[in-house]
């Protein structure tokens, strides 16, 4: 029974490993779906009091701090869980690398942390060019996609597919943010980024449910082509619901 | 004989499944091939009466409604044909997903419907940024291509090829409309989009004729490489004819 | 001996089939390498007499006519050579398509012809938007690449490789011209396009020499990986020489 | 023992073959990480004395000369090392190409040399359009990537992987510089290019250490998937350190 319990622990770990960053992206996406319409409408109605540049700079500053805090939590979590590397990269006894998965995840968080740092410096001083925060965020998102891309090699069909769908979101997001470097304050791009961010979060939850079904539910057949087709469609529905949520938030803000 | 008749029914269904959306794209494409030259020439000649912004906004509004109506018809058709899922997603008896093809097609229509909805809101109120209608249309077209891409896996060579050619049109269209987000009212992009829309429609008809030849004609050899080569060329001819039609319409409008 | 002579005829046909369009692209590229620096320097020195817009429009007009003439010659050649289809698309006796290769080549020429036509109309009337000539040229080049892409499937390694290198030039050219739709009169893009056009022509000659060595020389080993590596490098040298030629022409023009 | 010594010589050659160009890219990247922030801050503070255009043009001129010198050294080195082709392209005795690797490397250097030449002409006369220096640099970087791409075919898994990661940097760099043709003096793009240049250099060093470990260290297992995963992550760390170095330099410059 110890073994079974071990498996259960591992599964829980993996479920949380998807659900926690998923929640983080969901949170940020939902926040952006309020912030950007708000700023856009303020600027349009020339509401100088609410749409002041200084106020929004302070928000960006706070966003940066939150990013750093989350990134630190993520890195600590990956390193110091019982089943983690504890900052040890090479296992000299087994002559092999130590918990490379955890190290890779920590690396992903690291770049989000750097992005947060750049946010803070960009919006608290005026030494750095303003567009650098988006450039760095774009790089952080790209790095996530890059690491994922080499991560998912050789997995089972279903596992590969759901992560591949995630990659579309990630690289799409990196591209969108890169465009924002040139098209500053474009509300359309900002809302597109927001939608991809929410989708990113909700799809991470979905992956967690599909690959590591929490206690009780039966596992998915990993090789059934119908499951692949269903999940492809499911991805579209996630996006449709994302658009619905954004529409609701936009309406609420415009009132 | 019942079986044969069943096969015939299915073939007819599939032929219609290509011809109906094909007609829809053809219709929209032909309409655009009149509308955009007209607007361009009005603006150029400073004909304020005909080229008024309000008038064109009303047209966009009506286009949005037509899109929604078509999308609803499409979704209803996919769901409630005799051989359809009737809104039932999972077949508990057979322990498998229920008519996933139809569900996927309905999902494609759904996004075109959302695009129509955004058109209406964008052009009837001025709460939303104007470029959002193109962003949403681009997403709808991308979603069609995305679903198609995972749709055509593992089919016979000819089937795969004709759908792959369709994908070039679809992703080309999505890219073109995405560029229109940034290059507003660019007549060149609008006419490029129009040509791809007509090509999309006429190629759907061609696919219908090739894969589900209506009663009487013999079937195509699915594995003959010469057929592949012919259809590739045929695709180019469709585009050449599309350009001819657009040239004729442009000439008529300019008179 | 008849058979051998037949093979020789075929080889000559194929050599010419590469050398003739190659010469056409070389000619156009070399002409552009004089025209664009000339126009750029005229505009810079505000030499209104030589750099008049009307004069350059007349040149574009003539270019359009030359394109059409070449395209017609190409199409006629492909159709009415002894070993050609003579406008017959389907061979009812053999129950198969008739000389699809020639038809495909004729289709490539067709789109260049259309591009020439659009050039003429754009630069003789002012009904059409000016950027349409580049859009159409970009499409013509893309169509060439598109047809080539499905053309070279399943050939021997060397044959595949040299055509693949050609595709890089072709798609690069299509992209460059597409960018010119938005960045009008950008001398950098125009010279990039010119260099790709010359490379296109000289590489077609190279392909002719490699795959159909004219009488006397020995054939290349199609499966030797060293040949592949040499030709990859050779492609770079072609481009280096192209740049040299353009530099010489630029210097001559600036004097 | 002669054989072993030969192998050692070869390994050293290959290690140097990576470390020398690596040092070159590192040097250029580090120099740019000082130059671009300096120019940006000068322009921002309207410090006309230090930020004069003439001064920066002289710098570009000198950069061009250094590029040419390095390119010449590289080409000479590849040609006239004991184990090199000595300008002989074809070995008539063995009936095969002579040291194609060295020729390919020399070709890479050639294009950087051309780029240096264009830099000099662009910044010493005003005959050429200013953006041509970036266009040519972009082409030189693309050519490096292009040659590498066909270079690394059929190698062992680890060898292939580390070079593939290099390609991401190279093609990313080519794209970034191409964008700079249109977005002149964009500090964000310039710093992105700088970071890729440093990464390019440090990763070449890493490749040297991994594939040709200098005397003493054990060789890496070429087929172990964990090594692949570690190196992918290692690549990210290189980039993180690159960003750190750039941040330090930026801070120093701003003081």
Coordinates of N, CA and C in Angstrom, one line a residue, chain B residues 30-173:
Chain B
X30 N -18.1 37.4 -52.8 CA -18.6 38.2 -54.0 C -19.1 39.5 -53.5
X31 N -19.8 39.5 -52.4 CA -20.3 40.8 -51.9 C -19.2 41.7 -51.5
X32 N -18.1 41.2 -50.9 CA -17.0 42.1 -50.6 C -16.3 42.6 -51.8
X33 N -16.3 41.8 -52.9 CA -15.6 42.2 -54.1 C -16.3 43.4 -54.8
X34 N -17.6 43.6 -54.3 CA -18.3 44.8 -54.8 C -18.1 45.9 -53.8
X35 N -18.3 45.6 -52.5 CA -18.3 46.6 -51.4 C -17.0 47.4 -51.3
X36 N -15.8 46.6 -51.2 CA -14.6 47.3 -50.9 C -14.1 48.2 -52.1
X37 N -14.2 47.8 -53.4 CA -13.9 48.7 -54.4 C -14.8 49.9 -54.4
X38 N -16.1 49.7 -54.1 CA -17.0 50.8 -54.1 C -16.6 51.8 -53.0
X39 N -16.3 51.4 -51.8 CA -15.9 52.3 -50.8 C -14.6 53.0 -51.1
X40 N -13.7 52.3 -51.7 CA -12.4 52.8 -52.0 C -12.5 53.9 -53.0
X41 N -13.3 53.7 -54.1 CA -13.5 54.7 -55.2 C -14.3 55.9 -54.7
X42 N -15.3 55.6 -53.8 CA -16.0 56.8 -53.2 C -15.1 57.7 -52.4
X43 N -14.2 57.0 -51.6 CA -13.3 57.8 -50.8 C -12.4 58.6 -51.6
X44 N -11.9 58.0 -52.7 CA -10.9 58.6 -53.6 C -11.5 59.8 -54.3
X45 N -12.7 59.7 -54.8 CA -13.4 60.8 -55.5 C -14.1 61.7 -54.6
X46 N -13.9 61.5 -53.3 CA -14.5 62.4 -52.2 C -16.0 62.5 -52.4
X47 N -16.6 61.4 -52.8 CA -18.0 61.4 -53.0 C -18.6 61.1 -51.6
X48 N -18.9 62.3 -50.9 CA -19.3 62.1 -49.5 C -20.6 61.5 -49.3
X49 N -21.5 61.8 -50.3 CA -22.9 61.2 -50.1 C -22.9 59.7 -50.1
X50 N -22.2 59.1 -51.1 CA -22.3 57.6 -51.1 C -21.3 57.0 -50.2
X51 N -20.2 57.6 -49.9 CA -19.2 57.0 -49.1 C -19.2 57.4 -47.6
X52 N -20.4 57.7 -47.2 CA -20.5 58.2 -45.8 C -20.2 57.1 -44.8
X53 N -19.5 57.5 -43.8 CA -19.1 56.5 -42.8 C -20.3 55.7 -42.2
X54 N -21.3 56.5 -41.9 CA -22.5 55.9 -41.3 C -23.1 54.8 -42.1
X55 N -23.2 55.1 -43.4 CA -23.7 54.1 -44.3 C -23.0 52.8 -44.3
X56 N -21.6 52.9 -44.3 CA -20.8 51.7 -44.3 C -20.9 51.0 -42.9
X57 N -21.1 51.8 -41.9 CA -21.3 51.1 -40.5 C -22.5 50.3 -40.5
X58 N -23.6 50.9 -41.2 CA -24.8 50.1 -41.2 C -24.6 48.8 -42.0
X59 N -23.9 48.9 -43.1 CA -23.6 47.6 -43.8 C -22.9 46.6 -42.9
X60 N -21.9 47.1 -42.2 CA -21.1 46.2 -41.3 C -22.1 45.5 -40.3
X61 N -23.0 46.3 -39.8 CA -24.0 45.9 -38.9 C -24.8 44.7 -39.5
X62 N -25.3 45.0 -40.7 CA -26.1 44.0 -41.4 C -25.3 42.7 -41.6
X63 N -24.0 42.9 -42.1 CA -23.2 41.7 -42.3 C -23.1 40.9 -41.0
X64 N -22.9 41.6 -39.9 CA -22.9 40.9 -38.6 C -24.1 40.0 -38.4
X65 N -25.3 40.6 -38.6 CA -26.5 39.8 -38.4 C -26.5 38.6 -39.3
X66 N -26.1 38.8 -40.6 CA -26.2 37.7 -41.6 C -25.2 36.6 -41.1
X67 N -24.0 37.0 -40.6 CA -23.1 36.0 -40.1 C -23.7 35.2 -39.0
X68 N -24.4 35.9 -38.0 CA -25.0 35.2 -36.9 C -26.0 34.2 -37.4
X69 N -26.9 34.7 -38.3 CA -27.9 33.8 -38.8 C -27.3 32.6 -39.5
X70 N -26.4 32.8 -40.3 CA -25.7 31.6 -41.0 C -25.1 30.7 -40.0
X71 N -24.4 31.3 -39.0 CA -23.7 30.5 -38.0 C -24.8 29.6 -37.2
X72 N -25.9 30.3 -36.9 CA -26.9 29.5 -36.2 C -27.5 28.4 -37.0
X73 N -27.8 28.7 -38.3 CA -28.3 27.6 -39.2 C -27.3 26.5 -39.2
X74 N -26.0 26.9 -39.4 CA -24.9 25.8 -39.4 C -24.9 25.0 -38.2
X75 N -24.9 25.6 -37.0 CA -24.9 24.9 -35.8 C -26.1 24.0 -35.6
X76 N -27.3 24.6 -35.9 CA -28.5 23.8 -35.8 C -28.4 22.6 -36.8
X77 N -28.0 22.8 -38.0 CA -27.9 21.8 -39.0 C -27.0 20.6 -38.5
X78 N -25.8 21.0 -38.0 CA -24.9 20.0 -37.5 C -25.4 19.2 -36.4
X79 N -26.2 19.8 -35.5 CA -26.7 19.2 -34.3 C -28.0 18.3 -34.6
X80 N -28.9 18.8 -35.4 CA -30.2 18.2 -35.5 C -30.5 17.5 -36.8
X81 N -29.4 17.3 -37.6 CA -29.7 16.4 -38.8 C -30.0 15.0 -38.2
X82 N -30.7 14.1 -39.0 CA -31.0 12.8 -38.4 C -29.8 12.1 -37.9
X83 N -28.7 12.2 -38.6 CA -27.4 11.5 -38.2 C -26.5 12.4 -37.4
X84 N -27.1 13.2 -36.4 CA -26.4 14.1 -35.6 C -26.5 13.9 -34.2
X85 N -25.8 14.6 -33.4 CA -25.7 14.4 -31.9 C -26.9 14.9 -31.1
X86 N -27.7 15.7 -31.7 CA -28.8 16.3 -30.9 C -28.4 16.8 -29.5
X87 N -27.3 17.6 -29.5 CA -26.8 18.2 -28.3 C -26.3 17.2 -27.2
X88 N -26.2 15.9 -27.6 CA -25.7 14.9 -26.6 C -24.2 14.7 -26.9
X89 N -23.3 15.0 -25.9 CA -21.9 15.0 -26.2 C -21.3 13.6 -26.0
X90 N -21.8 12.9 -25.0 CA -21.2 11.6 -24.6 C -22.2 10.5 -24.6
X91 N -21.9 9.5 -25.3 CA -22.8 8.3 -25.4 C -22.4 7.3 -24.3
X92 N -23.3 7.3 -23.3 CA -23.0 6.5 -22.1 C -23.1 5.0 -22.4
X93 N -23.9 4.7 -23.4 CA -24.0 3.2 -23.7 C -22.8 2.7 -24.3
X94 N -22.3 3.4 -25.4 CA -21.1 2.9 -26.1 C -19.9 3.4 -25.4
X95 N -20.0 4.1 -24.3 CA -18.8 4.7 -23.6 C -17.8 5.4 -24.6
X96 N -18.4 6.2 -25.4 CA -17.5 7.0 -26.3 C -18.2 8.3 -26.7
X97 N -17.4 9.2 -27.2 CA -17.9 10.5 -27.6 C -18.9 10.4 -28.7
X98 N -19.8 11.3 -28.8 CA -21.0 11.2 -29.7 C -20.8 12.1 -30.9
X99 N -20.6 11.6 -32.1 CA -20.6 12.4 -33.3 C -19.6 13.6 -33.1
X100 N -18.4 13.3 -32.9 CA -17.4 14.4 -32.6 C -17.3 15.3 -33.9
X101 N -17.4 14.7 -35.1 CA -17.2 15.5 -36.3 C -18.3 16.7 -36.3
X102 N -19.5 16.3 -36.0 CA -20.6 17.3 -36.0 C -20.3 18.4 -35.0
X103 N -19.9 17.9 -33.8 CA -19.6 18.9 -32.7 C -18.4 19.8 -33.2
X104 N -17.4 19.3 -33.9 CA -16.3 20.2 -34.3 C -16.8 21.2 -35.3
X105 N -17.6 20.7 -36.3 CA -18.2 21.7 -37.2 C -19.0 22.8 -36.5
X106 N -19.8 22.3 -35.6 CA -20.6 23.3 -34.9 C -19.7 24.3 -34.1
X107 N -18.6 23.9 -33.6 CA -17.7 24.8 -32.9 C -17.1 25.8 -33.9
X108 N -16.8 25.3 -35.1 CA -16.3 26.3 -36.1 C -17.3 27.4 -36.4
X109 N -18.6 27.0 -36.5 CA -19.7 28.0 -36.8 C -19.8 28.9 -35.6
X110 N -19.6 28.3 -34.4 CA -19.8 29.1 -33.2 C -18.9 30.4 -33.2
X111 N -17.6 30.2 -33.6 CA -16.7 31.3 -33.6 C -17.1 32.4 -34.7
X112 N -17.6 31.9 -35.8 CA -18.1 32.9 -36.8 C -19.3 33.6 -36.2
X113 N -20.1 32.9 -35.4 CA -21.2 33.6 -34.8 C -20.7 34.7 -33.8
X114 N -19.7 34.3 -33.0 CA -19.1 35.3 -32.1 C -18.6 36.5 -32.9
X115 N -17.9 36.2 -34.0 CA -17.4 37.3 -34.8 C -18.5 38.2 -35.3
X116 N -19.7 37.6 -35.7 CA -20.8 38.4 -36.1 C -21.3 39.3 -35.0
X117 N -21.3 38.7 -33.8 CA -21.8 39.5 -32.6 C -20.9 40.7 -32.3
X118 N -19.6 40.5 -32.4 CA -18.6 41.6 -32.2 C -18.8 42.6 -33.2
X119 N -19.0 42.2 -34.5 CA -19.3 43.2 -35.6 C -20.5 44.1 -35.2
X120 N -21.5 43.5 -34.7 CA -22.7 44.3 -34.4 C -22.4 45.3 -33.3
X121 N -21.8 44.8 -32.2 CA -21.6 45.7 -31.0 C -20.6 46.8 -31.4
X122 N -19.5 46.4 -32.2 CA -18.5 47.4 -32.6 C -19.2 48.5 -33.4
X123 N -20.1 48.2 -34.3 CA -20.6 49.2 -35.3 C -21.9 49.8 -34.9
X124 N -22.5 49.3 -33.7 CA -23.7 50.0 -33.3 C -23.4 50.9 -32.1
X125 N -22.5 50.5 -31.3 CA -22.1 51.4 -30.2 C -20.6 51.9 -30.5
X126 N -20.1 52.8 -29.7 CA -18.7 53.1 -29.8 C -17.9 52.8 -28.5
X127 N -18.4 51.8 -27.8 CA -17.7 51.4 -26.6 C -16.5 50.6 -26.9
X128 N -16.6 49.7 -27.9 CA -15.5 48.8 -28.2 C -14.5 49.5 -29.2
X129 N -13.2 49.2 -29.2 CA -12.3 49.7 -30.2 C -12.7 49.1 -31.5
X130 N -12.5 50.0 -32.6 CA -13.0 49.6 -33.9 C -12.3 48.4 -34.5
X131 N -11.0 48.2 -34.2 CA -10.3 47.1 -34.8 C -10.6 45.8 -34.2
X132 N -11.5 45.7 -33.2 CA -11.8 44.5 -32.6 C -12.6 43.5 -33.5
X133 N -13.4 44.1 -34.4 CA -14.1 43.3 -35.3 C -13.2 42.4 -36.2
X134 N -12.1 43.0 -36.7 CA -11.2 42.3 -37.5 C -10.4 41.3 -36.6
X135 N -10.0 41.7 -35.4 CA -9.3 40.7 -34.5 C -10.1 39.5 -34.3
X136 N -11.4 39.7 -34.1 CA -12.3 38.5 -33.8 C -12.5 37.7 -35.0
X137 N -12.6 38.4 -36.2 CA -12.8 37.6 -37.4 C -11.6 36.8 -37.7
X138 N -10.4 37.4 -37.5 CA -9.1 36.7 -37.6 C -9.1 35.5 -36.7
X139 N -9.5 35.6 -35.5 CA -9.6 34.5 -34.6 C -10.5 33.4 -35.0
X140 N -11.7 33.8 -35.6 CA -12.6 32.8 -36.0 C -12.1 32.0 -37.2
X141 N -11.4 32.7 -38.1 CA -10.8 32.0 -39.3 C -9.7 31.1 -38.8
X142 N -8.9 31.6 -37.8 CA -7.8 30.8 -37.3 C -8.3 29.5 -36.6
X143 N -9.4 29.7 -35.9 CA -10.0 28.6 -35.2 C -10.5 27.5 -36.2
X144 N -11.1 28.0 -37.3 CA -11.5 27.0 -38.4 C -10.3 26.2 -38.8
X145 N -9.2 27.0 -39.1 CA -8.0 26.3 -39.6 C -7.4 25.4 -38.5
X146 N -7.4 25.8 -37.3 CA -6.9 25.0 -36.2 C -7.7 23.7 -36.1
X147 N -9.0 23.8 -36.1 CA -9.8 22.6 -36.0 C -9.6 21.7 -37.2
X148 N -9.5 22.3 -38.4 CA -9.3 21.5 -39.6 C -8.0 20.8 -39.5
X149 N -7.0 21.5 -39.0 CA -5.6 20.9 -38.9 C -5.6 19.6 -38.2
X150 N -6.3 19.5 -37.1 CA -6.3 18.2 -36.3 C -7.3 17.3 -36.8
X151 N -8.2 17.8 -37.7 CA -9.3 17.1 -38.2 C -8.8 16.1 -39.3
X152 N -7.8 16.5 -40.1 CA -7.5 15.8 -41.3 C -6.4 14.7 -41.1
X153 N -6.0 14.5 -39.9 CA -5.0 13.6 -39.6 C -5.4 12.2 -40.0
X154 N -4.5 11.4 -40.7 CA -4.8 10.0 -40.9 C -5.8 9.7 -42.0
X155 N -6.1 10.7 -42.8 CA -7.0 10.4 -43.9 C -6.2 9.9 -45.1
X156 N -7.0 9.5 -46.2 CA -6.3 9.0 -47.4 C -5.5 10.2 -48.0
X157 N -4.6 9.9 -48.9 CA -3.7 10.9 -49.4 C -4.4 12.1 -50.1
X158 N -5.4 11.7 -51.0 CA -6.1 12.8 -51.7 C -6.9 13.7 -50.8
X159 N -7.6 13.0 -49.9 CA -8.4 13.7 -48.9 C -7.6 14.7 -48.1
X160 N -6.4 14.2 -47.6 CA -5.5 15.0 -46.9 C -5.0 16.2 -47.7
X161 N -4.7 15.9 -48.9 CA -4.1 17.0 -49.8 C -5.1 18.1 -50.0
X162 N -6.3 17.8 -50.4 CA -7.3 18.9 -50.8 C -7.6 19.7 -49.5
X163 N -7.6 19.0 -48.4 CA -7.9 19.8 -47.1 C -6.7 20.6 -46.8
X164 N -5.5 20.1 -47.0 CA -4.3 20.9 -46.7 C -4.2 22.2 -47.6
X165 N -4.6 22.0 -48.8 CA -4.7 23.2 -49.7 C -5.6 24.2 -49.1
X166 N -6.8 23.7 -48.6 CA -7.7 24.6 -48.0 C -7.1 25.3 -46.8
X167 N -6.3 24.6 -46.0 CA -5.7 25.2 -44.9 C -4.8 26.4 -45.2
X168 N -4.1 26.3 -46.4 CA -3.3 27.5 -46.8 C -4.2 28.7 -47.0
X169 N -5.3 28.5 -47.6 CA -6.3 29.6 -47.8 C -6.7 30.1 -46.4
X170 N -7.0 29.2 -45.5 CA -7.6 29.6 -44.2 C -6.6 30.4 -43.4
X171 N -5.4 29.8 -43.2 CA -4.4 30.5 -42.4 C -3.9 31.8 -43.1
X172 N -3.8 31.7 -44.4 CA -3.5 33.0 -45.2 C -4.5 34.1 -44.9
X173 N -5.8 33.6 -44.8 CA -6.9 34.6 -44.5 C -6.7 35.1 -43.1

